[in-house]
CSV table of C-alpha atoms in Angstrom, one decimal:
chain,number,residue,atom,x,y,z
A,1,UNK,CA,169.9,114.9,100.8
A,2,UNK,CA,170.0,116.2,97.2
A,3,UNK,CA,171.4,112.8,96.1
A,4,UNK,CA,168.0,111.2,96.8
A,5,UNK,CA,165.9,113.6,94.6
A,6,UNK,CA,164.3,112.7,91.3
A,7,UNK,CA,161.6,114.2,89.1
A,8,UNK,CA,158.2,113.1,90.6
A,9,UNK,CA,154.9,113.3,88.7
A,10,UNK,CA,151.9,112.9,91.1
A,11,UNK,CA,149.6,112.2,88.2
A,12,UNK,CA,151.3,108.8,87.8
A,13,UNK,CA,150.2,107.6,91.3
A,14,UNK,CA,147.4,105.0,91.0
A,15,UNK,CA,144.3,106.2,93.0
A,16,UNK,CA,143.0,102.7,93.4
A,17,UNK,CA,144.4,99.2,93.3
A,18,UNK,CA,144.6,96.8,90.3
A,19,UNK,CA,142.2,93.9,90.7
A,20,UNK,CA,143.3,91.2,91.4
A,21,UNK,CA,146.0,92.7,93.5
A,22,UNK,CA,148.8,90.4,92.3
A,23,UNK,CA,148.4,91.8,88.7
A,24,UNK,CA,150.5,94.8,89.8
A,25,UNK,CA,153.6,95.2,87.8
A,26,UNK,CA,157.0,94.2,89.3
A,27,UNK,CA,160.4,95.5,88.2
A,28,UNK,CA,163.0,92.8,89.1
A,29,UNK,CA,166.6,93.7,89.6
A,30,UNK,CA,169.1,90.8,89.6
A,31,UNK,CA,171.7,91.7,92.1
A,32,UNK,CA,174.4,89.6,90.5
A,33,UNK,CA,174.0,90.7,86.8
A,34,UNK,CA,172.3,94.1,87.5
A,35,UNK,CA,169.8,93.1,84.8
A,36,UNK,CA,166.3,94.6,85.0
A,37,UNK,CA,163.2,92.5,84.0
A,38,UNK,CA,159.6,93.6,83.8
A,39,UNK,CA,157.3,91.1,85.5
A,40,UNK,CA,154.1,90.9,87.5
A,41,UNK,CA,153.7,90.2,91.3
A,42,UNK,CA,151.8,87.1,90.3
A,43,UNK,CA,155.0,85.7,88.9
A,44,UNK,CA,156.7,85.6,92.4
A,45,UNK,CA,156.6,81.8,92.7
A,46,UNK,CA,158.8,81.5,89.6
A,47,UNK,CA,161.1,84.4,90.6
A,48,UNK,CA,161.9,83.0,94.0
A,49,UNK,CA,163.6,79.7,94.9
A,50,UNK,CA,162.2,76.7,96.9
A,51,UNK,CA,163.4,77.2,100.4
A,52,UNK,CA,163.3,81.0,100.3
A,53,UNK,CA,161.4,82.7,103.2
A,54,UNK,CA,159.0,85.6,102.5
A,55,UNK,CA,158.6,87.8,105.6
A,56,UNK,CA,155.5,90.0,105.7
A,57,UNK,CA,154.3,92.7,108.1
A,58,UNK,CA,150.9,91.7,109.6
A,59,UNK,CA,150.1,95.1,111.1
A,60,UNK,CA,146.5,96.3,110.6
A,61,UNK,CA,145.7,99.9,109.7
A,62,UNK,CA,143.4,101.7,112.1
A,63,UNK,CA,140.6,103.9,110.5
A,64,UNK,CA,142.2,106.5,112.8
A,65,UNK,CA,141.3,109.8,111.0
A,66,UNK,CA,138.4,111.2,112.9
A,67,UNK,CA,136.5,114.4,112.2
A,68,UNK,CA,135.5,116.7,115.1
A,69,UNK,CA,134.9,120.3,116.1
A,70,UNK,CA,136.7,122.6,118.5
A,71,UNK,CA,134.4,123.1,121.4
A,72,UNK,CA,135.3,126.7,121.9
A,73,UNK,CA,134.8,127.9,118.3
A,74,UNK,CA,132.9,125.1,116.5
A,75,UNK,CA,135.7,125.0,113.9
A,76,UNK,CA,135.9,121.7,112.0
A,77,UNK,CA,139.1,119.7,112.6
A,78,UNK,CA,140.5,116.3,111.6
A,79,UNK,CA,142.4,114.3,114.1
A,80,UNK,CA,144.7,111.5,113.2
A,81,UNK,CA,145.1,109.1,116.2
A,82,UNK,CA,148.7,107.8,116.0
A,83,UNK,CA,149.5,105.8,119.1
A,84,UNK,CA,147.7,104.5,122.2
A,85,UNK,CA,149.7,105.6,125.2
A,86,UNK,CA,147.4,103.9,127.7
A,87,UNK,CA,144.9,105.1,130.3
A,88,UNK,CA,143.0,107.1,127.7
A,89,UNK,CA,146.0,109.1,126.4
A,90,UNK,CA,146.8,109.2,122.7
A,91,UNK,CA,149.5,110.7,120.6
A,92,UNK,CA,147.7,112.5,117.7
A,93,UNK,CA,148.4,114.6,114.7
A,94,UNK,CA,146.3,117.7,114.1
A,95,UNK,CA,146.7,120.8,112.0
A,96,UNK,CA,145.9,124.3,113.3
A,97,UNK,CA,146.3,126.4,116.4
A,98,UNK,CA,145.7,124.4,119.7
A,99,UNK,CA,146.6,125.0,123.3
A,100,UNK,CA,146.6,122.7,126.3
A,101,UNK,CA,143.1,122.4,127.7
A,102,UNK,CA,141.3,122.8,124.4
A,103,UNK,CA,138.5,120.3,123.8
A,104,UNK,CA,137.7,118.5,120.5
A,105,UNK,CA,134.2,117.0,120.3
A,106,UNK,CA,133.6,114.0,118.0
A,107,UNK,CA,130.0,113.4,118.9
A,108,UNK,CA,127.6,114.2,121.8
A,109,UNK,CA,129.4,111.7,124.1
A,110,UNK,CA,133.0,111.4,122.9
A,111,UNK,CA,135.7,114.2,123.2
A,112,UNK,CA,139.4,114.6,123.5
A,113,UNK,CA,141.2,117.2,125.6
A,114,UNK,CA,144.7,118.5,124.6
A,115,UNK,CA,147.1,117.7,127.4
A,116,UNK,CA,150.4,118.3,125.5
A,117,UNK,CA,151.2,120.4,122.5
A,118,UNK,CA,154.8,121.3,121.7
A,119,UNK,CA,157.6,120.7,119.2
A,120,UNK,CA,157.9,117.0,120.2
A,121,UNK,CA,154.2,116.3,119.5
A,122,UNK,CA,150.6,116.5,120.6
A,123,UNK,CA,148.8,114.3,123.1
A,124,UNK,CA,145.1,114.1,124.2
A,125,UNK,CA,143.1,112.5,126.9
A,126,UNK,CA,140.1,110.8,125.4
A,127,UNK,CA,136.7,110.8,127.3
A,128,UNK,CA,134.4,108.3,125.6
A,129,UNK,CA,131.8,105.8,126.7
A,130,UNK,CA,132.9,103.4,123.9
A,131,UNK,CA,136.3,101.9,123.2
A,132,UNK,CA,138.4,103.7,120.6
A,133,UNK,CA,138.2,100.8,118.2
A,134,UNK,CA,134.4,101.3,118.2
A,135,UNK,CA,134.8,105.1,117.7
A,136,UNK,CA,137.1,104.4,114.7
A,137,UNK,CA,134.6,101.9,113.3
A,138,UNK,CA,131.7,104.4,113.7
A,139,UNK,CA,133.4,107.7,112.7
A,140,UNK,CA,136.9,107.0,111.4
A,141,UNK,CA,138.2,106.9,107.8
A,142,UNK,CA,141.4,105.3,106.5
A,143,UNK,CA,144.4,107.6,106.7
A,144,UNK,CA,145.4,107.6,103.1
A,145,UNK,CA,148.9,109.0,102.3
A,146,UNK,CA,149.0,112.6,101.2
A,147,UNK,CA,150.2,111.8,97.7
A,148,UNK,CA,146.8,110.2,97.0
A,149,UNK,CA,145.0,113.2,95.8
A,150,UNK,CA,141.4,112.0,96.6
A,151,UNK,CA,139.2,111.7,99.6
A,152,UNK,CA,139.0,108.3,101.5
A,153,UNK,CA,136.2,106.1,100.3
A,154,UNK,CA,134.3,103.1,101.9
A,155,UNK,CA,136.3,100.8,99.6
A,156,UNK,CA,139.5,101.9,101.3
A,157,UNK,CA,138.6,99.8,104.4
A,158,UNK,CA,139.3,96.8,102.1
A,159,UNK,CA,141.8,98.3,99.6
A,160,UNK,CA,144.1,99.9,102.1
A,161,UNK,CA,144.6,96.8,104.1
A,162,UNK,CA,146.7,93.7,103.4
A,163,UNK,CA,144.9,90.3,103.2
A,164,UNK,CA,147.0,89.1,106.1
A,165,UNK,CA,146.5,92.2,108.4
A,166,UNK,CA,146.0,91.0,111.9
A,167,UNK,CA,147.3,93.2,114.7
A,168,UNK,CA,145.7,96.7,114.7
A,169,UNK,CA,148.0,99.7,115.4
A,170,UNK,CA,149.3,101.2,112.2
A,171,UNK,CA,148.4,104.6,110.7
A,172,UNK,CA,149.5,103.5,107.2
A,173,UNK,CA,149.6,100.2,105.3
A,174,UNK,CA,152.9,98.3,104.8
A,175,UNK,CA,152.3,98.9,101.1
A,176,UNK,CA,154.5,96.2,99.6
A,177,UNK,CA,152.1,93.7,101.2
A,178,UNK,CA,149.1,95.1,99.5
A,179,UNK,CA,149.9,93.2,96.3
A,180,UNK,CA,149.4,89.7,97.8
A,181,UNK,CA,146.3,87.6,97.3
A,182,UNK,CA,145.2,84.3,99.0
A,183,UNK,CA,145.8,82.6,95.6
A,184,UNK,CA,149.4,83.9,95.4
A,185,UNK,CA,150.1,82.7,98.9
A,186,UNK,CA,148.7,79.2,97.9
A,187,UNK,CA,150.9,79.1,94.8
A,188,UNK,CA,154.0,80.2,96.8
A,189,UNK,CA,153.5,77.5,99.4
A,190,UNK,CA,153.0,74.9,96.6
A,191,UNK,CA,156.5,75.8,95.3
A,192,UNK,CA,158.1,75.3,98.7
A,193,UNK,CA,158.4,79.0,99.4
A,194,UNK,CA,157.7,79.6,103.1
A,195,UNK,CA,156.0,82.6,104.6
A,196,UNK,CA,156.5,84.2,108.1
A,197,UNK,CA,155.2,87.3,109.8
A,198,UNK,CA,156.5,90.1,111.9
A,199,UNK,CA,154.6,93.1,113.2
A,200,UNK,CA,155.7,96.7,112.9
A,201,UNK,CA,153.0,99.4,113.5
A,202,UNK,CA,153.7,101.9,110.8
A,203,UNK,CA,153.8,105.4,112.4
A,204,UNK,CA,155.0,108.9,111.7
A,205,UNK,CA,158.6,107.8,112.0
A,206,UNK,CA,158.4,106.1,108.5
A,207,UNK,CA,157.2,109.3,106.9
A,208,UNK,CA,159.0,112.0,108.9
A,209,UNK,CA,160.4,114.4,106.3
A,210,UNK,CA,164.2,114.5,106.1
A,211,UNK,CA,165.2,118.2,106.5
A,212,UNK,CA,168.9,117.8,107.2
A,213,UNK,CA,171.4,118.5,104.4
A,214,UNK,CA,173.4,115.5,105.5
A,215,UNK,CA,171.1,112.5,105.8
A,216,UNK,CA,173.1,111.0,108.7
A,217,UNK,CA,171.9,113.9,110.9
A,218,UNK,CA,168.2,112.8,110.5
A,219,UNK,CA,166.6,111.3,113.6
A,220,UNK,CA,164.1,108.5,113.0
A,221,UNK,CA,160.9,108.3,115.1
A,222,UNK,CA,160.2,105.1,117.1
A,223,UNK,CA,157.8,102.4,115.9
A,224,UNK,CA,156.6,99.4,117.9
A,225,UNK,CA,157.6,96.0,116.6
A,226,UNK,CA,157.3,92.3,117.5
A,227,UNK,CA,159.0,89.2,116.2
A,228,UNK,CA,157.5,85.9,117.5
A,229,UNK,CA,159.2,82.6,118.2
A,230,UNK,CA,157.9,80.8,115.1
A,231,UNK,CA,159.3,83.6,112.8
A,232,UNK,CA,162.7,83.7,114.5
A,233,UNK,CA,162.9,79.9,114.2
A,234,UNK,CA,161.9,80.0,110.5
A,235,UNK,CA,164.6,82.6,109.7
A,236,UNK,CA,167.3,80.7,111.5
A,237,UNK,CA,166.3,77.4,109.6
A,238,UNK,CA,166.2,79.2,106.3
A,239,UNK,CA,169.7,80.7,106.8
A,240,UNK,CA,171.1,77.3,107.8
A,241,UNK,CA,169.6,75.6,104.8
A,242,UNK,CA,171.0,78.2,102.4
A,243,UNK,CA,167.7,79.9,101.6
A,244,UNK,CA,167.1,83.6,101.2
A,245,UNK,CA,165.2,85.8,103.6
A,246,UNK,CA,163.0,88.0,101.4
A,247,UNK,CA,161.6,91.1,103.1
A,248,UNK,CA,158.2,92.3,101.9
A,249,UNK,CA,158.5,96.0,102.5
A,250,UNK,CA,160.9,98.4,104.2
A,251,UNK,CA,159.1,97.9,107.6
A,252,UNK,CA,160.1,94.2,107.5
A,253,UNK,CA,163.7,95.2,106.7
A,254,UNK,CA,163.8,97.6,109.7
A,255,UNK,CA,162.2,95.1,112.1
A,256,UNK,CA,164.6,92.2,111.3
A,257,UNK,CA,167.7,94.4,111.1
A,258,UNK,CA,166.8,96.2,114.3
A,259,UNK,CA,167.0,92.9,116.2
A,260,UNK,CA,170.0,91.7,114.3
A,261,UNK,CA,172.0,94.9,115.0
A,262,UNK,CA,171.0,94.8,118.7
A,263,UNK,CA,171.5,91.1,119.4
A,264,UNK,CA,173.8,89.9,116.6
A,265,UNK,CA,171.2,87.3,115.6
A,266,UNK,CA,167.4,86.9,115.2
A,267,UNK,CA,165.5,86.1,118.5
A,268,UNK,CA,161.9,86.6,119.5
A,269,UNK,CA,161.7,90.2,120.6
A,270,UNK,CA,159.4,93.2,121.1
A,271,UNK,CA,160.5,96.8,121.2
A,272,UNK,CA,160.7,100.0,119.3
A,273,UNK,CA,162.7,100.5,116.1
A,274,UNK,CA,164.5,103.7,115.4
A,275,UNK,CA,166.8,102.1,112.8
A,276,UNK,CA,167.7,104.4,109.9
A,277,UNK,CA,169.1,102.3,107.0
A,278,UNK,CA,171.2,104.3,104.5
A,279,UNK,CA,173.7,103.4,101.7
A,280,UNK,CA,176.7,101.5,103.2
A,281,UNK,CA,174.5,99.7,105.8
A,282,UNK,CA,175.6,96.1,106.4
A,283,UNK,CA,172.6,93.8,106.3
A,284,UNK,CA,172.8,90.8,108.6
A,285,UNK,CA,169.5,89.1,107.9
A,286,UNK,CA,167.7,90.4,104.8
A,287,UNK,CA,168.9,89.0,101.4
A,288,UNK,CA,166.3,90.5,99.1
A,289,UNK,CA,163.6,93.1,99.2
A,290,UNK,CA,160.2,93.6,97.5
A,291,UNK,CA,159.1,97.2,97.8
A,292,UNK,CA,157.0,99.8,96.2
A,293,UNK,CA,158.2,103.0,94.6
A,294,UNK,CA,159.0,105.7,97.2
A,295,UNK,CA,158.8,109.5,97.2
A,296,UNK,CA,162.0,111.6,96.6
A,297,UNK,CA,164.1,112.7,99.6
A,298,UNK,CA,162.5,110.1,102.0
A,299,UNK,CA,164.0,107.6,104.4
A,300,UNK,CA,162.3,104.9,102.5
A,301,UNK,CA,164.2,105.7,99.3
A,302,UNK,CA,167.4,105.9,101.3
A,303,UNK,CA,166.8,102.4,102.7
A,304,UNK,CA,166.2,101.0,99.2
A,305,UNK,CA,169.3,102.7,97.9
């Protein structure tokens, strides 16, 4: 684990995006020559080759951080709704002392009752006259990562969402995708660089802290993914034609390689990824990666390494 540590200065983390988004800086590493070049994301059409395929994650972040109060004591609490388990049950994350049976009230009509609270996680049963999506819209805020040392703002509903976000279900943005604009996509297509989508709903598994001294002993949490027929076909055609599959973000890498490891090829598939990519991993699909910087001692940094 200590091999994945580096000095980290939180003051260097941007608290809001650069506008337009594709003016973000991009450090390019040439795999063949090991040469580093300073560029901008907007330059991607000249950095990639015609026939390359960019694969992005079209998950949509839920405004899933909701404030409430403990019914028994009136204590304020903040609940992060992580995953819809069906029939009103949700996996949540909440700090503080809770026991099974305790009720958290969000407003006069909506509440959640703790039905499970142990080392493996916390689950609640939601009682609300409105769908959860409506509750999130009315009362939820965007679940910004903890290294962003500011409160969530109204602008985050736009800022902390990719322009191609489509399928709601994530508790964090696939951040590499945040740097794309409609104009950049237009210019990529103009230079015969193709774009395909997968879905991986970013959950706690991506951010689960590594506490084991040997990283191989770390257990990844499961995250739901989907690869459609069009994307599978586009990847196969790109490979056959000698183009590169360029993953936009670590979530795309894990989605594509999960299927490739299980099936030996890319096919349309839905499931749960628990793939932990570490140095020495043999990539079967992904040829190049666009990613953001990652915190020390994280599974994300291990994947990039």
